[in-house]
């Protein structure tokens, strides 16, 4: 999913990485199988939520299986989150971020059929790659 998101962002020129500037979009791509996954997500969210409370223009996204499991409760605990997105929405992140840009706080965790993923992943290696076998845990 991370490679697919990188490819999508590169394709739409949504993200430009700069070492001099803090990112405008933070995506926590989560996995609920890991030990203490939910607690780690809340811990990682802390500094980014503080940036937002301090007036920085930052978009906070929680994606993946923890987002799917926690859903609306993530927003209740960390209201600075802009988008909560289950793994079945990974290839729709561009549309969801557009909703966020229009001032909406979005929770996309409803069961849905996975649409064909036409994004071109941005590979870090020329000899290996992540391949989706299933979506979610």
PDB file of C-alpha atoms in Angstrom:
ATOM      1  CA  UNK A   1       0.000   0.000   0.000  1.00  0.00           C
ATOM      2  CA  UNK A   2       2.815   2.409   0.775  1.00  0.00           C
ATOM      3  CA  UNK A   3       4.343   1.894  -2.689  1.00  0.00           C
ATOM      4  CA  UNK A   4       0.908   2.374  -4.267  1.00  0.00           C
ATOM      5  CA  UNK A   5       0.307   5.575  -2.286  1.00  0.00           C
ATOM      6  CA  UNK A   6       3.734   6.910  -3.287  1.00  0.00           C
ATOM      7  CA  UNK A   7       2.914   6.152  -6.929  1.00  0.00           C
ATOM      8  CA  UNK A   8      -0.479   7.824  -6.695  1.00  0.00           C
ATOM      9  CA  UNK A   9       0.959  10.932  -5.060  1.00  0.00           C
ATOM     10  CA  UNK A  10       3.744  11.152  -7.611  1.00  0.00           C
ATOM     11  CA  UNK A  11       1.192  10.755 -10.426  1.00  0.00           C
ATOM     12  CA  UNK A  12      -1.055  13.515  -9.078  1.00  0.00           C
ATOM     13  CA  UNK A  13       1.855  15.655  -7.845  1.00  0.00           C
ATOM     14  CA  UNK A  14       0.147  15.778  -4.447  1.00  0.00           C
ATOM     15  CA  UNK A  15       3.346  15.310  -2.474  1.00  0.00           C
ATOM     16  CA  UNK A  16       6.767  16.776  -3.009  1.00  0.00           C
ATOM     17  CA  UNK A  17       9.293  15.623  -0.501  1.00  0.00           C
ATOM     18  CA  UNK A  18      11.540  18.254   0.975  1.00  0.00           C
ATOM     19  CA  UNK A  19      14.039  17.761   3.746  1.00  0.00           C
ATOM     20  CA  UNK A  20      13.785  21.427   4.700  1.00  0.00           C
ATOM     21  CA  UNK A  21      10.062  21.450   5.342  1.00  0.00           C
ATOM     22  CA  UNK A  22       7.769  19.338   7.484  1.00  0.00           C
ATOM     23  CA  UNK A  23       5.264  17.348   5.388  1.00  0.00           C
ATOM     24  CA  UNK A  24       1.796  18.799   4.738  1.00  0.00           C
ATOM     25  CA  UNK A  25       0.165  15.354   4.656  1.00  0.00           C
ATOM     26  CA  UNK A  26       0.893  12.724   7.287  1.00  0.00           C
ATOM     27  CA  UNK A  27      -0.252   9.174   6.508  1.00  0.00           C
ATOM     28  CA  UNK A  28       0.006   6.549   9.219  1.00  0.00           C
ATOM     29  CA  UNK A  29      -0.351   3.275   7.339  1.00  0.00           C
ATOM     30  CA  UNK A  30      -1.280   0.822  10.100  1.00  0.00           C
ATOM     31  CA  UNK A  31      -1.338  -2.922  10.709  1.00  0.00           C
ATOM     32  CA  UNK A  32      -3.445  -4.320  13.547  1.00  0.00           C
ATOM     33  CA  UNK A  33      -1.520  -7.585  13.794  1.00  0.00           C
ATOM     34  CA  UNK A  34       1.504  -5.868  15.333  1.00  0.00           C
ATOM     35  CA  UNK A  35       1.819  -5.830  19.125  1.00  0.00           C
ATOM     36  CA  UNK A  36       0.121  -2.838  20.746  1.00  0.00           C
ATOM     37  CA  UNK A  37      -0.801  -1.460  17.313  1.00  0.00           C
ATOM     38  CA  UNK A  38      -3.569   0.832  18.526  1.00  0.00           C
ATOM     39  CA  UNK A  39      -1.422   2.355  21.282  1.00  0.00           C
ATOM     40  CA  UNK A  40       1.412   2.963  18.825  1.00  0.00           C
ATOM     41  CA  UNK A  41      -0.936   4.775  16.444  1.00  0.00           C
ATOM     42  CA  UNK A  42      -2.101   7.133  19.196  1.00  0.00           C
ATOM     43  CA  UNK A  43       1.511   7.713  20.219  1.00  0.00           C
ATOM     44  CA  UNK A  44       2.545   8.559  16.638  1.00  0.00           C
ATOM     45  CA  UNK A  45      -0.462  10.845  16.223  1.00  0.00           C
ATOM     46  CA  UNK A  46       0.472  13.033  19.198  1.00  0.00           C
ATOM     47  CA  UNK A  47       3.148  15.262  17.616  1.00  0.00           C
ATOM     48  CA  UNK A  48       1.160  15.697  14.399  1.00  0.00           C
ATOM     49  CA  UNK A  49      -2.039  16.588  16.255  1.00  0.00           C
ATOM     50  CA  UNK A  50      -0.017  19.156  18.218  1.00  0.00           C
ATOM     51  CA  UNK A  51       1.230  20.704  14.960  1.00  0.00           C
ATOM     52  CA  UNK A  52      -2.374  21.083  13.867  1.00  0.00           C
ATOM     53  CA  UNK A  53      -3.481  22.534  17.222  1.00  0.00           C
ATOM     54  CA  UNK A  54      -0.592  25.004  16.953  1.00  0.00           C
ATOM     55  CA  UNK A  55      -2.095  26.283  13.687  1.00  0.00           C
ATOM     56  CA  UNK A  56       0.003  24.435  11.095  1.00  0.00           C
ATOM     57  CA  UNK A  57      -1.802  23.456   7.903  1.00  0.00           C
ATOM     58  CA  UNK A  58      -1.302  19.694   8.050  1.00  0.00           C
ATOM     59  CA  UNK A  59      -3.579  16.872   6.893  1.00  0.00           C
ATOM     60  CA  UNK A  60      -3.567  13.792   9.122  1.00  0.00           C
ATOM     61  CA  UNK A  61      -4.588  10.427   7.678  1.00  0.00           C
ATOM     62  CA  UNK A  62      -4.830   7.107   9.493  1.00  0.00           C
ATOM     63  CA  UNK A  63      -5.036   4.249   6.991  1.00  0.00           C
ATOM     64  CA  UNK A  64      -5.012   0.454   7.137  1.00  0.00           C
ATOM     65  CA  UNK A  65      -6.324  -2.166   9.520  1.00  0.00           C
ATOM     66  CA  UNK A  66      -6.163  -0.153  12.750  1.00  0.00           C
ATOM     67  CA  UNK A  67      -8.149   2.572  11.001  1.00  0.00           C
ATOM     68  CA  UNK A  68     -10.665  -0.062   9.900  1.00  0.00           C
ATOM     69  CA  UNK A  69     -11.014  -1.463  13.424  1.00  0.00           C
ATOM     70  CA  UNK A  70     -11.086   1.829  15.327  1.00  0.00           C
ATOM     71  CA  UNK A  71     -13.052   3.924  12.801  1.00  0.00           C
ATOM     72  CA  UNK A  72     -14.975   6.777  14.400  1.00  0.00           C
ATOM     73  CA  UNK A  73     -13.352   6.207  17.816  1.00  0.00           C
ATOM     74  CA  UNK A  74     -10.051   7.478  16.363  1.00  0.00           C
ATOM     75  CA  UNK A  75     -11.748  10.821  15.715  1.00  0.00           C
ATOM     76  CA  UNK A  76     -13.233  10.919  19.203  1.00  0.00           C
ATOM     77  CA  UNK A  77      -9.775  10.461  20.745  1.00  0.00           C
ATOM     78  CA  UNK A  78      -7.846  12.607  18.249  1.00  0.00           C
ATOM     79  CA  UNK A  79     -10.240  15.110  16.640  1.00  0.00           C
ATOM     80  CA  UNK A  80      -7.370  16.605  14.604  1.00  0.00           C
ATOM     81  CA  UNK A  81      -7.443  13.571  12.274  1.00  0.00           C
ATOM     82  CA  UNK A  82      -8.804  14.467   8.834  1.00  0.00           C
ATOM     83  CA  UNK A  83      -9.213  11.028   7.267  1.00  0.00           C
ATOM     84  CA  UNK A  84      -9.690   7.520   8.666  1.00  0.00           C
ATOM     85  CA  UNK A  85      -9.455   5.008   5.842  1.00  0.00           C
ATOM     86  CA  UNK A  86      -9.679   1.206   5.789  1.00  0.00           C
ATOM     87  CA  UNK A  87      -7.484  -0.837   3.435  1.00  0.00           C
ATOM     88  CA  UNK A  88     -10.331  -1.291   0.932  1.00  0.00           C
ATOM     89  CA  UNK A  89     -10.127   2.448   0.176  1.00  0.00           C
ATOM     90  CA  UNK A  90      -6.375   2.613  -0.534  1.00  0.00           C
ATOM     91  CA  UNK A  91      -6.830   3.167  -4.260  1.00  0.00           C
ATOM     92  CA  UNK A  92      -9.375   5.951  -3.599  1.00  0.00           C
ATOM     93  CA  UNK A  93      -7.146   8.082  -1.388  1.00  0.00           C
ATOM     94  CA  UNK A  94      -7.039  10.885  -3.967  1.00  0.00           C
ATOM     95  CA  UNK A  95     -10.837  11.279  -3.893  1.00  0.00           C
ATOM     96  CA  UNK A  96     -10.907  11.076  -0.101  1.00  0.00           C
ATOM     97  CA  UNK A  97      -8.202  13.736   0.231  1.00  0.00           C
ATOM     98  CA  UNK A  98     -10.241  15.944  -2.100  1.00  0.00           C
ATOM     99  CA  UNK A  99     -13.156  15.617   0.347  1.00  0.00           C
ATOM    100  CA  UNK A 100     -10.794  16.622   3.156  1.00  0.00           C
ATOM    101  CA  UNK A 101      -9.550  19.611   1.117  1.00  0.00           C
ATOM    102  CA  UNK A 102     -13.204  20.689   0.847  1.00  0.00           C
ATOM    103  CA  UNK A 103     -13.360  20.914   4.649  1.00  0.00           C
ATOM    104  CA  UNK A 104     -14.777  17.487   5.485  1.00  0.00           C
ATOM    105  CA  UNK A 105     -13.583  15.070   8.135  1.00  0.00           C
ATOM    106  CA  UNK A 106     -13.870  11.652   6.455  1.00  0.00           C
ATOM    107  CA  UNK A 107     -14.279   8.122   7.837  1.00  0.00           C
ATOM    108  CA  UNK A 108     -14.093   5.536   5.048  1.00  0.00           C
ATOM    109  CA  UNK A 109     -14.365   2.178   6.765  1.00  0.00           C
ATOM    110  CA  UNK A 110     -17.637   0.787   5.416  1.00  0.00           C
ATOM    111  CA  UNK A 111     -17.461  -2.558   3.712  1.00  0.00           C
ATOM    112  CA  UNK A 112     -17.059  -2.064  -0.008  1.00  0.00           C
ATOM    113  CA  UNK A 113     -16.024  -4.000  -3.051  1.00  0.00           C
ATOM    114  CA  UNK A 114     -12.442  -3.326  -3.942  1.00  0.00           C
ATOM    115  CA  UNK A 115     -12.191  -1.508  -7.228  1.00  0.00           C
ATOM    116  CA  UNK A 116      -9.469  -2.400  -9.679  1.00  0.00           C
ATOM    117  CA  UNK A 117      -6.295  -0.631  -8.642  1.00  0.00           C
ATOM    118  CA  UNK A 118      -4.916   1.259 -11.616  1.00  0.00           C
ATOM    119  CA  UNK A 119      -2.235   3.180  -9.716  1.00  0.00           C
ATOM    120  CA  UNK A 120       1.365   2.710 -10.740  1.00  0.00           C
ATOM    121  CA  UNK A 121       3.378   1.875  -7.615  1.00  0.00           C
ATOM    122  CA  UNK A 122       6.558   3.794  -6.945  1.00  0.00           C
ATOM    123  CA  UNK A 123       9.075   1.012  -6.410  1.00  0.00           C
ATOM    124  CA  UNK A 124      12.076   1.440  -4.157  1.00  0.00           C
ATOM    125  CA  UNK A 125      13.855  -1.500  -5.788  1.00  0.00           C
ATOM    126  CA  UNK A 126      14.208  -2.792  -9.321  1.00  0.00           C
ATOM    127  CA  UNK A 127      14.353  -6.438  -8.191  1.00  0.00           C
ATOM    128  CA  UNK A 128      11.647  -6.775  -5.539  1.00  0.00           C
ATOM    129  CA  UNK A 129       8.213  -5.351  -4.765  1.00  0.00           C
ATOM    130  CA  UNK A 130       5.242  -5.702  -2.451  1.00  0.00           C
ATOM    131  CA  UNK A 131       2.326  -7.525  -4.055  1.00  0.00           C
ATOM    132  CA  UNK A 132      -1.189  -7.444  -2.603  1.00  0.00           C
ATOM    133  CA  UNK A 133      -2.443 -10.916  -1.840  1.00  0.00           C
ATOM    134  CA  UNK A 134      -5.359  -9.685   0.275  1.00  0.00           C
ATOM    135  CA  UNK A 135      -6.590  -6.285   1.416  1.00  0.00           C
ATOM    136  CA  UNK A 136      -6.589  -5.938   5.174  1.00  0.00           C
ATOM    137  CA  UNK A 137      -5.745  -8.448   7.857  1.00  0.00           C
TER     138      UNK A 137
END
